[in-house]
Amino acid sequence: MNDAGLRERKKAATRAALSEAAMRLAEEHGVEHVTAEAIADAAGVSPRTFHNYFANKEEAILAATWDFVRDVVAALRARPAGESALEALRHIADDLTATSGASVERIAARMRLMETSPALSSRNDVLREEVGRMVVDAVAERSGTDPDRDLYPRLLVASLHAALNAAMDVWRAGKTGRDLTDLLTEAFDQLDAGLREPPR
């Protein structure tokens, strides 16, 4: 591996360590009691290093969730061209829940934290707008639609977001005995039954 590749891996590892430390401290002490200095100390770096990666603690806590979404966008662009956007996203969701169950559960944990922290929820709204446009653009590319003229890419992404939230809510309630993967499969089934990609 060349020096540039090694540096990028080290940067990614530091970012992940800071995000994990932020999440752990927020769960243990509450978001309002966590500081950037405490996160940096828990990750074994300086506060200056923390601020090289994140603007604030909320961004650090949420980083893994939105990195996860960026990974979904990259995976969507890499799927076979013949698949519809919904079909491609379904394959990605299946792969992610099969290999990254812990990541999905951490997203659920962050959702719980947002219910107790207006600052975290507010920062999540900003990130959702920024990253959400990436997902809409990727769906538009795959479906041959224009995200600023056609409803389909925004409607699919909004519907998928609502379906995933519904699956998460039912899973978190814990009254069905079903695991999250099963609920996500049903969510995609219901979307697939009614939201067809428009003709090109």
Coordinates of N, CA and C in Angstrom, one line a residue:
M1 N 0.8 -1.2 0.0 CA 0.0 0.0 0.0 C 0.9 1.2 0.0
N2 N 0.5 2.3 -0.8 CA 1.3 3.5 -0.9 C 1.0 4.4 0.3
D3 N 1.9 5.4 0.5 CA 1.8 6.3 1.6 C 0.4 7.0 1.7
A4 N -0.1 7.4 0.5 CA -1.4 8.1 0.5 C -2.5 7.2 0.9
G5 N -2.5 5.9 0.5 CA -3.5 5.0 0.9 C -3.4 4.7 2.4
L6 N -2.2 4.6 3.0 CA -2.1 4.4 4.4 C -2.6 5.6 5.2
R7 N -2.3 6.8 4.7 CA -2.8 8.0 5.4 C -4.3 8.0 5.4
E8 N -4.9 7.6 4.3 CA -6.4 7.6 4.3 C -7.0 6.6 5.2
R9 N -6.4 5.4 5.3 CA -6.8 4.4 6.2 C -6.7 4.9 7.7
K10 N -5.6 5.6 8.0 CA -5.4 6.1 9.4 C -6.5 7.1 9.7
K11 N -6.7 8.0 8.7 CA -7.7 9.0 8.9 C -9.1 8.4 9.1
A12 N -9.4 7.4 8.3 CA -10.7 6.7 8.5 C -10.8 6.1 9.8
A13 N -9.7 5.5 10.3 CA -9.7 4.8 11.6 C -9.9 5.8 12.7
T14 N -9.3 6.9 12.6 CA -9.4 8.0 13.6 C -10.8 8.5 13.7
R15 N -11.4 8.8 12.5 CA -12.8 9.3 12.4 C -13.7 8.2 13.1
A16 N -13.5 7.0 12.7 CA -14.4 5.9 13.3 C -14.3 5.8 14.8
A17 N -13.0 5.9 15.3 CA -12.8 5.9 16.7 C -13.5 7.0 17.5
L18 N -13.4 8.2 16.9 CA -14.0 9.4 17.5 C -15.5 9.2 17.5
S19 N -16.1 8.8 16.4 CA -17.5 8.6 16.3 C -18.0 7.5 17.3
E20 N -17.3 6.4 17.4 CA -17.7 5.4 18.4 C -17.6 5.9 19.8
A21 N -16.5 6.6 20.1 CA -16.4 7.2 21.5 C -17.5 8.1 21.8
A22 N -17.9 9.0 20.8 CA -18.9 9.9 21.0 C -20.3 9.2 21.3
M23 N -20.5 8.2 20.5 CA -21.7 7.4 20.7 C -21.8 6.7 22.1
R24 N -20.6 6.1 22.4 CA -20.6 5.4 23.7 C -20.8 6.4 24.9
L25 N -20.1 7.5 24.9 CA -20.3 8.5 26.0 C -21.7 9.0 26.0
A26 N -22.3 9.3 24.8 CA -23.7 9.8 24.8 C -24.6 8.8 25.4
E27 N -24.4 7.5 25.1 CA -25.3 6.5 25.7 C -25.1 6.4 27.2
E28 N -23.9 6.5 27.7 CA -23.6 6.4 29.1 C -24.0 7.6 29.9
H29 N -23.8 8.8 29.4 CA -24.0 10.0 30.2 C -25.0 10.9 29.7
G30 N -25.6 10.7 28.5 CA -26.5 11.6 27.9 C -25.8 12.6 27.0
V31 N -26.4 13.0 25.9 CA -25.8 13.9 25.0 C -25.3 15.2 25.6
E32 N -26.2 15.7 26.4 CA -25.9 17.1 27.0 C -24.7 17.1 27.9
H33 N -24.3 15.9 28.4 CA -23.1 15.8 29.3 C -21.8 15.5 28.6
V34 N -21.9 15.3 27.4 CA -20.7 14.9 26.6 C -20.0 16.1 26.0
T35 N -18.7 16.2 26.1 CA -17.9 17.3 25.5 C -17.0 16.8 24.4
A36 N -16.6 17.7 23.5 CA -15.6 17.3 22.5 C -14.3 16.8 23.2
E37 N -13.9 17.5 24.2 CA -12.7 17.1 24.9 C -12.8 15.7 25.5
A38 N -13.9 15.3 26.0 CA -14.1 14.0 26.6 C -14.1 12.9 25.5
I39 N -14.7 13.3 24.3 CA -14.7 12.3 23.2 C -13.2 12.1 22.7
A40 N -12.5 13.2 22.6 CA -11.1 13.1 22.1 C -10.3 12.3 23.1
D41 N -10.5 12.5 24.4 CA -9.7 11.7 25.4 C -10.1 10.3 25.3
A42 N -11.3 9.9 25.1 CA -11.8 8.5 25.1 C -11.2 7.9 23.8
A43 N -11.0 8.6 22.8 CA -10.5 8.1 21.5 C -8.9 8.1 21.5
G44 N -8.3 8.7 22.5 CA -6.9 8.8 22.6 C -6.2 9.8 21.6
V45 N -7.0 10.9 21.3 CA -6.4 11.9 20.5 C -6.6 13.3 21.2
S46 N -6.1 14.3 20.6 CA -6.2 15.7 21.1 C -7.5 16.3 20.7
P47 N -8.0 17.3 21.5 CA -9.2 18.0 21.1 C -9.1 18.7 19.7
R48 N -7.8 19.1 19.4 CA -7.6 19.7 18.1 C -7.8 18.7 17.0
T49 N -7.4 17.5 17.2 CA -7.7 16.4 16.2 C -9.2 16.2 16.1
F50 N -9.9 16.2 17.2 CA -11.3 16.0 17.1 C -11.9 17.0 16.1
H51 N -11.5 18.3 16.3 CA -12.1 19.4 15.5 C -11.6 19.3 14.0
N52 N -10.6 18.6 13.8 CA -10.2 18.4 12.4 C -11.2 17.5 11.6
Y53 N -11.9 16.7 12.4 CA -12.9 15.7 11.8 C -14.3 16.2 11.9
F54 N -14.7 16.8 13.1 CA -16.1 17.1 13.3 C -16.2 18.5 13.9
A55 N -17.3 19.2 13.5 CA -17.5 20.5 14.0 C -18.0 20.6 15.4
N56 N -18.7 19.5 15.9 CA -19.3 19.5 17.2 C -19.5 18.0 17.6
K57 N -20.0 17.8 18.8 CA -20.2 16.5 19.3 C -21.4 15.8 18.6
E58 N -22.4 16.6 18.2 CA -23.6 16.0 17.6 C -23.2 15.4 16.2
E59 N -22.3 16.1 15.5 CA -21.9 15.6 14.2 C -21.1 14.3 14.4
A60 N -20.3 14.2 15.5 CA -19.5 13.0 15.7 C -20.5 11.8 16.1
I61 N -21.5 12.1 16.9 CA -22.4 11.0 17.3 C -23.1 10.5 16.0
L62 N -23.5 11.4 15.1 CA -24.3 11.0 13.9 C -23.4 10.5 12.8
A63 N -22.1 10.6 12.9 CA -21.3 10.3 11.7 C -21.5 8.9 11.1
A64 N -21.5 7.9 12.0 CA -21.6 6.6 11.5 C -22.9 6.3 10.7
T65 N -24.0 7.0 11.2 CA -25.3 6.8 10.5 C -25.2 7.4 9.1
W66 N -24.7 8.6 8.9 CA -24.6 9.2 7.6 C -23.5 8.6 6.8
D67 N -22.4 8.1 7.4 CA -21.5 7.4 6.6 C -22.1 6.1 6.0
F68 N -23.0 5.5 6.8 CA -23.7 4.3 6.4 C -24.5 4.7 5.1
V69 N -25.2 5.8 5.2 CA -26.0 6.2 4.0 C -25.2 6.5 2.8
R70 N -24.0 7.1 3.0 CA -23.1 7.3 1.9 C -22.7 6.0 1.3
D71 N -22.5 5.0 2.1 CA -22.1 3.7 1.6 C -23.2 3.1 0.8
V72 N -24.5 3.4 1.2 CA -25.6 2.9 0.4 C -25.6 3.6 -1.0
V73 N -25.3 4.9 -1.0 CA -25.3 5.6 -2.3 C -24.2 5.0 -3.2
A74 N -23.0 4.7 -2.7 CA -22.0 4.1 -3.5 C -22.4 2.8 -4.0
A75 N -23.0 2.0 -3.1 CA -23.5 0.6 -3.5 C -24.5 0.7 -4.6
L76 N -25.4 1.7 -4.4 CA -26.5 1.8 -5.4 C -25.9 2.1 -6.8
R77 N -24.9 3.0 -6.9 CA -24.3 3.3 -8.2 C -23.5 2.1 -8.7
A78 N -23.2 1.2 -7.9 CA -22.4 0.0 -8.4 C -23.3 -1.2 -8.8
R79 N -24.6 -1.1 -8.5 CA -25.5 -2.2 -8.8 C -25.6 -2.4 -10.3
P80 N -26.0 -3.6 -10.8 CA -26.2 -3.8 -12.3 C -27.2 -2.8 -12.8
A81 N -26.9 -2.3 -14.0 CA -27.7 -1.3 -14.7 C -29.1 -1.7 -14.9
G82 N -29.4 -3.0 -15.1 CA -30.7 -3.4 -15.5 C -31.7 -3.4 -14.3
E83 N -31.2 -3.3 -13.1 CA -32.1 -3.3 -11.9 C -32.8 -1.9 -11.8
S84 N -34.1 -2.0 -11.4 CA -34.8 -0.7 -11.0 C -34.1 -0.2 -9.7
A85 N -34.4 1.1 -9.4 CA -33.8 1.7 -8.2 C -34.3 1.0 -7.0
L86 N -35.6 0.6 -6.9 CA -36.1 0.0 -5.8 C -35.5 -1.4 -5.6
E87 N -35.4 -2.2 -6.7 CA -34.8 -3.5 -6.7 C -33.4 -3.4 -6.2
A88 N -32.6 -2.5 -6.7 CA -31.2 -2.3 -6.3 C -31.1 -2.0 -4.9
L89 N -32.0 -1.1 -4.4 CA -31.9 -0.7 -3.0 C -32.3 -1.9 -2.1
R90 N -33.2 -2.7 -2.6 CA -33.6 -3.9 -1.8 C -32.4 -4.9 -1.7
H91 N -31.7 -5.1 -2.7 CA -30.5 -6.0 -2.7 C -29.5 -5.4 -1.7
I92 N -29.3 -4.1 -1.7 CA -28.3 -3.4 -0.8 C -28.8 -3.6 0.6
A93 N -30.1 -3.4 0.9 CA -30.6 -3.5 2.2 C -30.4 -5.0 2.7
D94 N -30.6 -5.9 1.9 CA -30.5 -7.3 2.2 C -29.0 -7.6 2.6
D95 N -28.1 -7.1 1.8 CA -26.7 -7.3 2.0 C -26.2 -6.6 3.3
L96 N -26.7 -5.4 3.6 CA -26.3 -4.7 4.7 C -26.8 -5.3 6.0
T97 N -28.1 -5.7 6.0 CA -28.6 -6.3 7.2 C -28.0 -7.7 7.5
A98 N -27.6 -8.4 6.4 CA -26.9 -9.7 6.6 C -25.5 -9.5 7.1
T99 N -24.8 -8.5 6.8 CA -23.4 -8.3 7.1 C -23.2 -7.2 8.1
S100 N -24.1 -6.3 8.3 CA -23.9 -5.2 9.2 C -25.1 -5.0 10.2
G101 N -25.5 -6.1 10.8 CA -26.6 -5.9 11.7 C -26.3 -5.0 12.8
A102 N -25.1 -5.0 13.3 CA -24.7 -4.2 14.4 C -24.8 -2.7 14.0
S103 N -24.5 -2.4 12.7 CA -24.6 -1.0 12.2 C -26.0 -0.6 12.3
V104 N -26.9 -1.4 11.8 CA -28.3 -1.1 11.8 C -28.8 -0.8 13.3
E105 N -28.4 -1.7 14.2 CA -28.8 -1.5 15.6 C -28.2 -0.2 16.2
R106 N -27.0 0.2 15.7 CA -26.5 1.4 16.2 C -27.3 2.6 15.7
I107 N -27.8 2.5 14.4 CA -28.6 3.5 13.9 C -29.9 3.7 14.8
A108 N -30.4 2.6 15.2 CA -31.6 2.6 16.1 C -31.2 3.3 17.4
A109 N -30.0 3.0 17.9 CA -29.6 3.6 19.2 C -29.5 5.1 19.0
R110 N -29.0 5.6 17.9 CA -28.9 7.0 17.6 C -30.3 7.6 17.5
M111 N -31.2 6.9 17.0 CA -32.6 7.4 16.9 C -33.1 7.6 18.3
R112 N -32.8 6.7 19.2 CA -33.3 6.8 20.6 C -32.7 8.1 21.2
L113 N -31.4 8.3 21.0 CA -30.7 9.5 21.5 C -31.4 10.8 21.0
M114 N -31.7 10.8 19.8 CA -32.3 12.0 19.2 C -33.6 12.4 19.9
E115 N -34.3 11.4 20.4 CA -35.6 11.6 21.1 C -35.4 12.4 22.4
T116 N -34.1 12.4 22.9 CA -33.8 13.1 24.2 C -33.0 14.3 24.0
S117 N -32.6 14.6 22.7 CA -31.7 15.7 22.5 C -32.1 16.6 21.3
P118 N -32.7 17.7 21.6 CA -33.1 18.6 20.5 C -31.9 19.0 19.6
A119 N -30.7 19.2 20.2 CA -29.6 19.6 19.4 C -29.1 18.5 18.5
L120 N -29.2 17.3 19.0 CA -28.8 16.2 18.1 C -29.8 16.0 17.0
S121 N -31.1 16.1 17.3 CA -32.1 16.0 16.3 C -32.0 17.1 15.2
S122 N -31.7 18.3 15.7 CA -31.6 19.4 14.8 C -30.4 19.2 13.8
R123 N -29.3 18.7 14.3 CA -28.1 18.5 13.5 C -28.4 17.3 12.5
N124 N -29.2 16.4 13.0 CA -29.5 15.2 12.1 C -30.4 15.7 10.9
D125 N -31.3 16.7 11.2 CA -32.1 17.3 10.1 C -31.2 17.9 9.0
V126 N -30.2 18.6 9.4 CA -29.2 19.2 8.5 C -28.5 18.2 7.7
L127 N -28.0 17.2 8.4 CA -27.3 16.1 7.7 C -28.2 15.3 6.7
R128 N -29.4 15.1 7.2 CA -30.4 14.4 6.3 C -30.6 15.1 5.0
E129 N -30.7 16.4 5.1 CA -30.9 17.2 3.9 C -29.7 17.1 3.0
E130 N -28.5 17.2 3.5 CA -27.3 17.1 2.7 C -27.1 15.8 2.1
V131 N -27.3 14.7 2.9 CA -27.0 13.4 2.4 C -28.2 12.8 1.6
G132 N -29.4 13.3 2.0 CA -30.6 12.8 1.3 C -30.6 13.2 -0.2
R133 N -30.0 14.4 -0.5 CA -30.0 14.8 -1.9 C -29.1 13.8 -2.7
M134 N -28.0 13.3 -2.0 CA -27.2 12.3 -2.7 C -28.0 11.1 -3.1
V135 N -28.8 10.6 -2.2 CA -29.6 9.4 -2.5 C -30.6 9.7 -3.6
V136 N -31.3 10.9 -3.5 CA -32.2 11.3 -4.6 C -31.5 11.3 -5.9
D137 N -30.3 11.9 -6.0 CA -29.6 12.0 -7.2 C -29.2 10.6 -7.8
A138 N -28.8 9.7 -6.9 CA -28.5 8.4 -7.3 C -29.7 7.6 -7.8
V139 N -30.8 7.8 -7.2 CA -32.1 7.1 -7.7 C -32.4 7.7 -9.0
A140 N -32.3 9.1 -9.2 CA -32.6 9.7 -10.5 C -31.7 9.2 -11.6
E141 N -30.5 9.0 -11.3 CA -29.5 8.5 -12.3 C -30.0 7.1 -12.8
R142 N -30.3 6.3 -11.8 CA -30.7 4.9 -12.2 C -32.0 4.8 -12.9
S143 N -33.0 5.7 -12.5 CA -34.3 5.6 -13.1 C -34.5 6.5 -14.3
G144 N -33.4 7.2 -14.7 CA -33.5 8.1 -15.9 C -34.5 9.2 -15.7
T145 N -34.6 9.7 -14.4 CA -35.5 10.8 -14.1 C -34.7 12.0 -13.7
D146 N -35.3 13.2 -13.6 CA -34.7 14.4 -13.2 C -35.2 14.8 -11.8
P147 N -34.3 14.9 -10.8 CA -34.8 15.1 -9.5 C -35.4 16.4 -9.2
D148 N -35.2 17.4 -10.2 CA -35.8 18.7 -10.0 C -37.1 18.9 -10.8
R149 N -37.4 17.9 -11.6 CA -38.6 18.0 -12.5 C -39.6 16.8 -12.3
D150 N -39.0 15.6 -11.9 CA -39.9 14.4 -11.8 C -40.1 14.1 -10.3
L151 N -41.3 13.7 -10.0 CA -41.6 13.3 -8.6 C -40.9 12.0 -8.2
Y152 N -40.7 11.1 -9.1 CA -40.3 9.7 -8.7 C -39.1 9.6 -7.8
P153 N -37.9 10.2 -8.1 CA -36.8 10.0 -7.2 C -37.0 10.4 -5.8
R154 N -37.6 11.6 -5.6 CA -37.9 12.1 -4.3 C -39.0 11.3 -3.6
L155 N -40.0 10.9 -4.4 CA -41.1 10.1 -3.8 C -40.6 8.7 -3.3
L156 N -39.7 8.1 -4.1 CA -39.2 6.8 -3.7 C -38.4 6.9 -2.5
V157 N -37.5 7.9 -2.4 CA -36.6 8.1 -1.3 C -37.4 8.4 0.0
A158 N -38.4 9.3 -0.2 CA -39.3 9.7 1.0 C -40.1 8.4 1.4
S159 N -40.6 7.7 0.5 CA -41.4 6.5 0.8 C -40.5 5.4 1.5
L160 N -39.3 5.3 1.0 CA -38.3 4.3 1.6 C -38.0 4.7 3.0
H161 N -37.7 6.0 3.2 CA -37.4 6.5 4.5 C -38.5 6.3 5.5
A162 N -39.8 6.5 5.1 CA -40.9 6.3 5.9 C -41.1 4.8 6.2
A163 N -40.8 3.9 5.2 CA -41.0 2.5 5.4 C -39.9 2.0 6.4
L164 N -38.7 2.5 6.3 CA -37.6 2.1 7.2 C -37.9 2.5 8.6
N165 N -38.4 3.8 8.7 CA -38.7 4.3 10.1 C -39.8 3.4 10.7
A166 N -40.8 3.0 9.9 CA -41.9 2.2 10.4 C -41.4 0.9 10.9
A167 N -40.5 0.3 10.1 CA -39.9 -1.0 10.5 C -39.1 -0.9 11.7
M168 N -38.3 0.2 11.8 CA -37.5 0.4 13.1 C -38.4 0.6 14.3
D169 N -39.5 1.4 14.1 CA -40.5 1.6 15.2 C -41.1 0.3 15.7
V170 N -41.5 -0.5 14.8 CA -42.1 -1.8 15.2 C -41.1 -2.7 15.9
W171 N -39.9 -2.7 15.3 CA -38.8 -3.5 15.9 C -38.5 -3.0 17.3
R172 N -38.4 -1.7 17.5 CA -38.0 -1.2 18.8 C -39.1 -1.4 19.8
A173 N -40.4 -1.4 19.4 CA -41.5 -1.7 20.3 C -41.4 -3.1 20.9
G174 N -40.8 -4.0 20.1 CA -40.6 -5.4 20.6 C -41.8 -6.2 20.9
K175 N -42.9 -6.0 20.2 CA -44.1 -6.7 20.5 C -44.5 -7.8 19.5
T176 N -43.7 -7.9 18.5 CA -44.0 -8.8 17.4 C -43.1 -10.1 17.5
G177 N -42.0 -10.0 18.1 CA -41.1 -11.2 18.2 C -40.3 -11.3 16.9
R178 N -40.5 -10.4 15.9 CA -39.8 -10.4 14.6 C -38.5 -9.6 14.7
D179 N -37.5 -10.1 13.9 CA -36.2 -9.3 13.9 C -36.3 -8.2 12.9
L180 N -35.3 -7.3 12.9 CA -35.4 -6.2 12.0 C -35.3 -6.6 10.6
T181 N -34.5 -7.6 10.3 CA -34.3 -8.0 8.9 C -35.7 -8.4 8.3
D182 N -36.5 -9.2 9.1 CA -37.8 -9.6 8.6 C -38.7 -8.4 8.4
L183 N -38.7 -7.4 9.3 CA -39.5 -6.3 9.1 C -39.1 -5.4 7.9
L184 N -37.8 -5.3 7.7 CA -37.3 -4.6 6.5 C -37.7 -5.2 5.2
T185 N -37.7 -6.6 5.2 CA -38.2 -7.3 4.1 C -39.6 -7.0 3.8
E186 N -40.4 -7.0 4.8 CA -41.9 -6.7 4.6 C -42.0 -5.3 4.1
A187 N -41.2 -4.3 4.6 CA -41.3 -2.9 4.2 C -41.1 -2.8 2.7
F188 N -40.0 -3.5 2.2 CA -39.7 -3.5 0.8 C -40.8 -4.2 0.0
D189 N -41.4 -5.3 0.5 CA -42.5 -5.9 -0.1 C -43.6 -5.0 -0.4
Q190 N -44.0 -4.2 0.7 CA -45.1 -3.3 0.6 C -44.8 -2.2 -0.4
L191 N -43.6 -1.7 -0.4 CA -43.3 -0.6 -1.3 C -43.3 -1.2 -2.7
D192 N -42.7 -2.3 -2.9 CA -42.6 -2.9 -4.3 C -44.0 -3.2 -4.9
A193 N -45.0 -3.4 -4.0 CA -46.3 -3.7 -4.5 C -47.0 -2.5 -5.1
G194 N -46.6 -1.3 -4.7 CA -47.3 -0.2 -5.1 C -46.5 1.0 -5.8
L195 N -45.2 0.9 -5.7 CA -44.4 2.1 -6.2 C -43.6 1.6 -7.4
R196 N -44.1 1.7 -8.6 CA -43.4 1.2 -9.8 C -42.6 2.3 -10.4
E197 N -41.5 1.9 -10.9 CA -40.6 2.9 -11.6 C -41.3 3.4 -12.9
P198 N -41.3 4.7 -13.2 CA -42.0 5.2 -14.4 C -41.3 4.7 -15.7
P199 N -42.1 4.6 -16.8 CA -41.4 4.3 -18.1 C -40.4 5.4 -18.5
R200 N -39.4 5.0 -19.2 CA -38.4 6.0 -19.6 C -38.8 6.6 -20.9

